[in-house]
Tab-separated table of C-alpha atoms in Angstrom:
chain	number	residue	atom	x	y	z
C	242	UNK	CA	114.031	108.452	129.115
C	243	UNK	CA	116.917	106.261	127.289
C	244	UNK	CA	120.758	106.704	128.188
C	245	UNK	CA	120.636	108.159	124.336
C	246	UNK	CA	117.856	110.424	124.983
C	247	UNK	CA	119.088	111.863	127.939
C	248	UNK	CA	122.553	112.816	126.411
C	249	UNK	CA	120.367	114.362	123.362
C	250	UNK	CA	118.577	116.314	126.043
C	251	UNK	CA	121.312	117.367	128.617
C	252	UNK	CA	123.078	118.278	124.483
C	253	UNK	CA	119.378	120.097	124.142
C	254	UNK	CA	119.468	122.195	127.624
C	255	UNK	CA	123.069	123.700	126.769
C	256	UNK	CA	122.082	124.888	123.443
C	257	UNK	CA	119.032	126.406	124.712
C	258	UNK	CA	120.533	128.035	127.669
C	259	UNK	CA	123.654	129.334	125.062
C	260	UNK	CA	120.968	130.663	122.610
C	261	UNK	CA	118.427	131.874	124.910
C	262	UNK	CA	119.754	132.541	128.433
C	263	UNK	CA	118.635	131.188	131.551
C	264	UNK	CA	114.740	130.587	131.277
C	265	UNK	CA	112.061	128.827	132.995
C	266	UNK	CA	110.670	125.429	131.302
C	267	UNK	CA	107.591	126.389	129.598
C	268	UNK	CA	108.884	130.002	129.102
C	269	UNK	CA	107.973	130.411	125.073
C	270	UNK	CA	110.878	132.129	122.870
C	271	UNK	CA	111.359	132.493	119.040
C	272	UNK	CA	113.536	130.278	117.315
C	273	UNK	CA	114.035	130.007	113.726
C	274	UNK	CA	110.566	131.759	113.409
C	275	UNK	CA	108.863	129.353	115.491
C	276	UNK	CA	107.315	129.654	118.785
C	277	UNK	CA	108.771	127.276	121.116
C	278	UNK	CA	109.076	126.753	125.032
C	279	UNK	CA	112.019	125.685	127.198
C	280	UNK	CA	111.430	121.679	127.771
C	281	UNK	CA	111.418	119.549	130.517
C	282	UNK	CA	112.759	116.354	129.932
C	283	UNK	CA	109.342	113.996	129.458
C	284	UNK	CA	108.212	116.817	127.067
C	285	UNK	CA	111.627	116.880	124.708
C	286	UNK	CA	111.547	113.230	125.036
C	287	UNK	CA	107.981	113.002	123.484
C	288	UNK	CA	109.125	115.306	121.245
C	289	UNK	CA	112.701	113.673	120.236
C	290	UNK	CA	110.720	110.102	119.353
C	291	UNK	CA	108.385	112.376	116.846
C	292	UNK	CA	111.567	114.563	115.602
C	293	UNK	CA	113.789	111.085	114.684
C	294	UNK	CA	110.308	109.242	113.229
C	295	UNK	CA	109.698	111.592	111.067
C	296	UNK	CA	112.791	112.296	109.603
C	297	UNK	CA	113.510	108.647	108.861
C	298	UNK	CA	109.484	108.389	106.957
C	299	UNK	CA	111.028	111.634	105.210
C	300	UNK	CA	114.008	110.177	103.733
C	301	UNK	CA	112.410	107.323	102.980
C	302	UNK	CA	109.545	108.593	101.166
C	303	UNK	CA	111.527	111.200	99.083
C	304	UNK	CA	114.412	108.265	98.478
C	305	UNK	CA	111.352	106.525	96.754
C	306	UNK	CA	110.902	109.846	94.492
C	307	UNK	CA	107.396	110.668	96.201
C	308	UNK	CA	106.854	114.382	96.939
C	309	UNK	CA	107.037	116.415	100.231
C	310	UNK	CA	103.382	117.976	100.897
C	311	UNK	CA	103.943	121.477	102.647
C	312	UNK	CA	102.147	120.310	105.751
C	313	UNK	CA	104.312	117.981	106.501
C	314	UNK	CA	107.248	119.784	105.914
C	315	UNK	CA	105.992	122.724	108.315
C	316	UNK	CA	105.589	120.342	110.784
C	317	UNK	CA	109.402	118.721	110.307
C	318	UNK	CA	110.352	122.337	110.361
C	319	UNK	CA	108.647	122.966	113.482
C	320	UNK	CA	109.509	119.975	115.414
C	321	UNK	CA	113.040	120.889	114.606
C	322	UNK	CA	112.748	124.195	116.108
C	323	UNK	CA	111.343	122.568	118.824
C	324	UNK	CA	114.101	120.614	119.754
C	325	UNK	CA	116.953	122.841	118.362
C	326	UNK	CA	118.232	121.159	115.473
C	327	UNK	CA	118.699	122.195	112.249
C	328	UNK	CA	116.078	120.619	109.617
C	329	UNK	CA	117.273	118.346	106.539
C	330	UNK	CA	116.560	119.445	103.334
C	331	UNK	CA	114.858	115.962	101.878
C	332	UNK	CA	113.695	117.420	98.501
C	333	UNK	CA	117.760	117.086	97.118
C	334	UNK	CA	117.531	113.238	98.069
């Protein structure tokens, strides 16, 4: 895990343990209407790489004008959840 990632992920771990108490990793809750688990540190950094990749292909496909198919856009959504941060909305670009 990067220096960057691990701040991201020790930023991750408070937030979780503010919004959802003290849990077990793995230990699914609801958030934002998503299933998601508590995540150990390999697993949110797997999941950090996807989060930031796909939000830069994002804004730069809908800064070109294309569209934003719904499947992709549920699984933005859901990485976000994942990770506890708060999707863009890339169909104002």
């Amino acid at each position: 895990m990067t220096s960057e990632n691990r701040d991201v992920y020790e930023r991750y771990l408070r937030i979780f343990s503010e919004r959802f108490g003290d849990l077990d990793f793995g230990q699914p809750v609801r958030n934002d209407g998503y299933l998601v688990k508590k995540l150990t540190g390999e697993e949110f950094s797997t999941l950090w790489t996807r989060y930031r990749q796909l939000e830069n292909y994002l804004r730069d496909t809908m800064s070109a004008g294309h569209t934003l198919s719904d499947a992709v856009e549920y699984q933005y959504r859901e990485l976000c959840a994942a990770v506890l941060e708060k999707p863009k909305d890339f169909k104002l670009l």
